[in-house]
Amino acid sequence: VSRDTRLLWRGKAGISTPMRMLAVLPVERLKNSKGEYFEMKKESKYFEEFYRSQKICTEEEFPDFIAACREGLPSVFRVVLCRPEANLIMQKLRKGFFSDAGLSFVSWYPDKNTWKFDKTRWDLVENPNLKKYHRILDNWRNTGN
């Protein structure tokens, strides 16, 4: 077990913030934002106690809330509408470009220029079938789109 996997975020006495309560325990192998692997358990009684005490959902909805917190974040991007290529990119996306990679339109975001994959960023980078989509998005990002 590495030093990073034994880290515990400790706060003062009592529950004050979720970050102070997160206990990182080795169980599942994950990647951080820099692409480095670490092991952690996506479970913390302190995290659950904190959010249960916030009463952000009913007790019946709480297990679904916790399950959603344990999921990886989807990969999301916006098209910069002031760029000359924006219309072409938006046309491609609306016609289903990337649809086999699980791309969908984010309807609630203003300007209708936001899209999300049902995969995490690391899924796009590491999965051989999805790598081409990551390369295209990376190219768009590097050219200011």
PDB file of C-alpha atoms in Angstrom:
ATOM      1  CA  VAL A   1       0.000   0.000   0.000  1.00  0.00           C
ATOM      2  CA  SER A   2       1.510   3.316  -1.068  1.00  0.00           C
ATOM      3  CA  ARG A   3       1.719   6.400   1.107  1.00  0.00           C
ATOM      4  CA  ASP A   4      -0.976   8.070  -0.995  1.00  0.00           C
ATOM      5  CA  THR A   5      -3.471   5.287  -0.368  1.00  0.00           C
ATOM      6  CA  ARG A   6      -3.021   5.591   3.390  1.00  0.00           C
ATOM      7  CA  LEU A   7      -3.798   9.293   3.444  1.00  0.00           C
ATOM      8  CA  LEU A   8      -6.671  10.357   5.613  1.00  0.00           C
ATOM      9  CA  TRP A   9      -8.090  13.839   5.378  1.00  0.00           C
ATOM     10  CA  ARG A  10      -8.534  14.803   8.983  1.00  0.00           C
ATOM     11  CA  GLY A  11     -10.370  17.778  10.331  1.00  0.00           C
ATOM     12  CA  LYS A  12     -10.848  19.139  13.789  1.00  0.00           C
ATOM     13  CA  ALA A  13     -13.343  17.522  16.141  1.00  0.00           C
ATOM     14  CA  GLY A  14     -16.779  17.165  14.617  1.00  0.00           C
ATOM     15  CA  ILE A  15     -17.941  17.090  11.019  1.00  0.00           C
ATOM     16  CA  SER A  16     -17.221  20.346   9.240  1.00  0.00           C
ATOM     17  CA  THR A  17     -16.590  19.653   5.554  1.00  0.00           C
ATOM     18  CA  PRO A  18     -16.782  16.519   3.407  1.00  0.00           C
ATOM     19  CA  MET A  19     -13.154  16.935   2.322  1.00  0.00           C
ATOM     20  CA  ARG A  20     -11.951  16.674   5.903  1.00  0.00           C
ATOM     21  CA  MET A  21     -13.929  13.499   6.378  1.00  0.00           C
ATOM     22  CA  LEU A  22     -12.914  11.489   3.323  1.00  0.00           C
ATOM     23  CA  ALA A  23     -10.993   8.405   4.329  1.00  0.00           C
ATOM     24  CA  VAL A  24      -9.043   7.001   1.394  1.00  0.00           C
ATOM     25  CA  LEU A  25      -8.773   3.252   1.843  1.00  0.00           C
ATOM     26  CA  PRO A  26      -7.228   0.838  -0.677  1.00  0.00           C
ATOM     27  CA  VAL A  27      -9.793  -1.198  -2.608  1.00  0.00           C
ATOM     28  CA  GLU A  28     -10.326   0.064  -6.144  1.00  0.00           C
ATOM     29  CA  ARG A  29      -7.620   1.149  -8.615  1.00  0.00           C
ATOM     30  CA  LEU A  30      -8.429   4.604 -10.023  1.00  0.00           C
ATOM     31  CA  LYS A  31      -6.692   7.479 -11.793  1.00  0.00           C
ATOM     32  CA  ASN A  32      -6.407  11.012 -10.535  1.00  0.00           C
ATOM     33  CA  SER A  33      -6.572  14.140 -12.731  1.00  0.00           C
ATOM     34  CA  LYS A  34      -2.891  13.744 -13.659  1.00  0.00           C
ATOM     35  CA  GLY A  35      -3.331  10.170 -14.843  1.00  0.00           C
ATOM     36  CA  GLU A  36      -1.578   8.653 -11.848  1.00  0.00           C
ATOM     37  CA  TYR A  37      -2.997   5.430 -10.422  1.00  0.00           C
ATOM     38  CA  PHE A  38      -4.021   5.108  -6.825  1.00  0.00           C
ATOM     39  CA  GLU A  39      -6.205   2.764  -4.846  1.00  0.00           C
ATOM     40  CA  MET A  40      -9.210   3.850  -2.863  1.00  0.00           C
ATOM     41  CA  LYS A  41     -12.452   2.678  -1.438  1.00  0.00           C
ATOM     42  CA  LYS A  42     -15.402   4.684  -2.693  1.00  0.00           C
ATOM     43  CA  GLU A  43     -17.054   4.461   0.659  1.00  0.00           C
ATOM     44  CA  SER A  44     -16.830   6.574   3.784  1.00  0.00           C
ATOM     45  CA  LYS A  45     -19.222   6.597   6.699  1.00  0.00           C
ATOM     46  CA  TYR A  46     -18.213  10.208   7.436  1.00  0.00           C
ATOM     47  CA  PHE A  47     -19.023  11.311   3.902  1.00  0.00           C
ATOM     48  CA  GLU A  48     -22.397   9.604   4.135  1.00  0.00           C
ATOM     49  CA  GLU A  49     -23.091  11.044   7.589  1.00  0.00           C
ATOM     50  CA  PHE A  50     -22.248  14.535   6.390  1.00  0.00           C
ATOM     51  CA  TYR A  51     -24.549  14.415   3.362  1.00  0.00           C
ATOM     52  CA  ARG A  52     -27.303  12.645   5.269  1.00  0.00           C
ATOM     53  CA  SER A  53     -27.211  15.466   7.851  1.00  0.00           C
ATOM     54  CA  GLN A  54     -27.533  18.047   5.024  1.00  0.00           C
ATOM     55  CA  LYS A  55     -30.934  16.549   4.115  1.00  0.00           C
ATOM     56  CA  ILE A  56     -30.426  17.251   0.418  1.00  0.00           C
ATOM     57  CA  CYS A  57     -32.695  14.346  -0.460  1.00  0.00           C
ATOM     58  CA  THR A  58     -35.147  12.018   1.247  1.00  0.00           C
ATOM     59  CA  GLU A  59     -33.978   8.884   3.068  1.00  0.00           C
ATOM     60  CA  GLU A  60     -35.503   6.789   0.269  1.00  0.00           C
ATOM     61  CA  GLU A  61     -33.458   8.678  -2.365  1.00  0.00           C
ATOM     62  CA  PHE A  62     -30.252   8.654  -0.334  1.00  0.00           C
ATOM     63  CA  PRO A  63     -28.887   5.277  -1.594  1.00  0.00           C
ATOM     64  CA  ASP A  64     -29.321   6.509  -5.189  1.00  0.00           C
ATOM     65  CA  PHE A  65     -27.562   9.759  -4.298  1.00  0.00           C
ATOM     66  CA  ILE A  66     -24.591   7.910  -2.786  1.00  0.00           C
ATOM     67  CA  ALA A  67     -24.424   5.561  -5.796  1.00  0.00           C
ATOM     68  CA  ALA A  68     -24.315   8.598  -8.109  1.00  0.00           C
ATOM     69  CA  CYS A  69     -21.479  10.095  -6.036  1.00  0.00           C
ATOM     70  CA  ARG A  70     -19.458   6.919  -6.582  1.00  0.00           C
ATOM     71  CA  GLU A  71     -19.733   7.099 -10.381  1.00  0.00           C
ATOM     72  CA  GLY A  72     -16.999   8.612 -12.521  1.00  0.00           C
ATOM     73  CA  LEU A  73     -17.732  12.043 -13.954  1.00  0.00           C
ATOM     74  CA  PRO A  74     -18.718  12.137 -17.616  1.00  0.00           C
ATOM     75  CA  SER A  75     -16.461  13.853 -20.104  1.00  0.00           C
ATOM     76  CA  VAL A  76     -18.093  17.146 -21.125  1.00  0.00           C
ATOM     77  CA  PHE A  77     -17.119  19.796 -23.674  1.00  0.00           C
ATOM     78  CA  ARG A  78     -18.461  23.002 -25.186  1.00  0.00           C
ATOM     79  CA  VAL A  79     -18.066  24.301 -28.706  1.00  0.00           C
ATOM     80  CA  VAL A  80     -16.727  27.871 -28.812  1.00  0.00           C
ATOM     81  CA  LEU A  81     -19.414  29.549 -30.907  1.00  0.00           C
ATOM     82  CA  CYS A  82     -17.380  32.620 -31.888  1.00  0.00           C
ATOM     83  CA  ARG A  83     -14.833  30.502 -33.788  1.00  0.00           C
ATOM     84  CA  PRO A  84     -15.186  30.230 -37.581  1.00  0.00           C
ATOM     85  CA  GLU A  85     -15.330  26.410 -37.422  1.00  0.00           C
ATOM     86  CA  ALA A  86     -18.107  26.356 -34.820  1.00  0.00           C
ATOM     87  CA  ASN A  87     -20.980  25.971 -37.303  1.00  0.00           C
ATOM     88  CA  LEU A  88     -19.310  23.021 -39.025  1.00  0.00           C
ATOM     89  CA  ILE A  89     -18.531  21.329 -35.713  1.00  0.00           C
ATOM     90  CA  MET A  90     -22.077  21.873 -34.418  1.00  0.00           C
ATOM     91  CA  GLN A  91     -23.541  20.451 -37.657  1.00  0.00           C
ATOM     92  CA  LYS A  92     -21.385  17.332 -37.316  1.00  0.00           C
ATOM     93  CA  LEU A  93     -22.381  16.860 -33.680  1.00  0.00           C
ATOM     94  CA  ARG A  94     -26.094  17.333 -34.397  1.00  0.00           C
ATOM     95  CA  LYS A  95     -25.918  14.773 -37.231  1.00  0.00           C
ATOM     96  CA  GLY A  96     -24.592  12.109 -34.854  1.00  0.00           C
ATOM     97  CA  PHE A  97     -20.809  12.472 -35.089  1.00  0.00           C
ATOM     98  CA  PHE A  98     -19.508  10.671 -31.962  1.00  0.00           C
ATOM     99  CA  SER A  99     -22.929   9.099 -31.258  1.00  0.00           C
ATOM    100  CA  ASP A 100     -21.434   5.590 -31.224  1.00  0.00           C
ATOM    101  CA  ALA A 101     -19.165   6.807 -28.407  1.00  0.00           C
ATOM    102  CA  GLY A 102     -22.154   7.745 -26.242  1.00  0.00           C
ATOM    103  CA  LEU A 103     -22.234  11.479 -26.978  1.00  0.00           C
ATOM    104  CA  SER A 104     -25.387  13.365 -26.061  1.00  0.00           C
ATOM    105  CA  PHE A 105     -26.521  16.973 -26.016  1.00  0.00           C
ATOM    106  CA  VAL A 106     -26.725  18.814 -22.660  1.00  0.00           C
ATOM    107  CA  SER A 107     -30.138  20.430 -23.044  1.00  0.00           C
ATOM    108  CA  TRP A 108     -30.159  22.609 -19.930  1.00  0.00           C
ATOM    109  CA  TYR A 109     -26.932  24.489 -20.752  1.00  0.00           C
ATOM    110  CA  PRO A 110     -27.356  27.926 -22.441  1.00  0.00           C
ATOM    111  CA  ASP A 111     -26.388  28.444 -26.109  1.00  0.00           C
ATOM    112  CA  LYS A 112     -26.984  24.751 -26.914  1.00  0.00           C
ATOM    113  CA  ASN A 113     -23.249  24.211 -27.442  1.00  0.00           C
ATOM    114  CA  THR A 114     -22.500  21.702 -24.678  1.00  0.00           C
ATOM    115  CA  TRP A 115     -22.126  17.956 -25.150  1.00  0.00           C
ATOM    116  CA  LYS A 116     -21.251  15.038 -22.892  1.00  0.00           C
ATOM    117  CA  PHE A 117     -20.038  11.485 -23.271  1.00  0.00           C
ATOM    118  CA  ASP A 118     -21.424   8.770 -21.039  1.00  0.00           C
ATOM    119  CA  LYS A 119     -17.782   7.823 -20.424  1.00  0.00           C
ATOM    120  CA  THR A 120     -15.115   9.345 -18.203  1.00  0.00           C
ATOM    121  CA  ARG A 121     -12.108  11.156 -19.629  1.00  0.00           C
ATOM    122  CA  TRP A 122      -9.938   8.140 -18.840  1.00  0.00           C
ATOM    123  CA  ASP A 123     -12.320   5.824 -20.695  1.00  0.00           C
ATOM    124  CA  LEU A 124     -11.867   7.987 -23.790  1.00  0.00           C
ATOM    125  CA  VAL A 125      -8.077   8.060 -23.415  1.00  0.00           C
ATOM    126  CA  GLU A 126      -7.510   4.385 -22.663  1.00  0.00           C
ATOM    127  CA  ASN A 127     -10.182   2.476 -24.565  1.00  0.00           C
ATOM    128  CA  PRO A 128      -8.801   1.617 -28.031  1.00  0.00           C
ATOM    129  CA  ASN A 129     -12.279   1.980 -29.583  1.00  0.00           C
ATOM    130  CA  LEU A 130     -12.726   5.472 -28.100  1.00  0.00           C
ATOM    131  CA  LYS A 131      -9.182   6.832 -28.463  1.00  0.00           C
ATOM    132  CA  LYS A 132      -9.911   8.330 -31.893  1.00  0.00           C
ATOM    133  CA  TYR A 133     -12.664  10.490 -30.386  1.00  0.00           C
ATOM    134  CA  HIS A 134     -10.316  11.756 -27.721  1.00  0.00           C
ATOM    135  CA  ARG A 135      -7.755  12.650 -30.401  1.00  0.00           C
ATOM    136  CA  ILE A 136     -10.352  14.609 -32.390  1.00  0.00           C
ATOM    137  CA  LEU A 137     -11.508  16.490 -29.280  1.00  0.00           C
ATOM    138  CA  ASP A 138      -7.924  17.162 -28.283  1.00  0.00           C
ATOM    139  CA  ASN A 139      -7.214  18.534 -31.763  1.00  0.00           C
ATOM    140  CA  TRP A 140     -10.268  20.798 -31.570  1.00  0.00           C
ATOM    141  CA  ARG A 141      -9.138  22.015 -28.147  1.00  0.00           C
ATOM    142  CA  ASN A 142      -5.596  22.709 -29.341  1.00  0.00           C
ATOM    143  CA  THR A 143      -6.888  24.777 -32.265  1.00  0.00           C
ATOM    144  CA  GLY A 144      -9.141  26.863 -30.031  1.00  0.00           C
ATOM    145  CA  ASN A 145     -12.451  25.136 -30.698  1.00  0.00           C
TER     146      ASN A 145
END
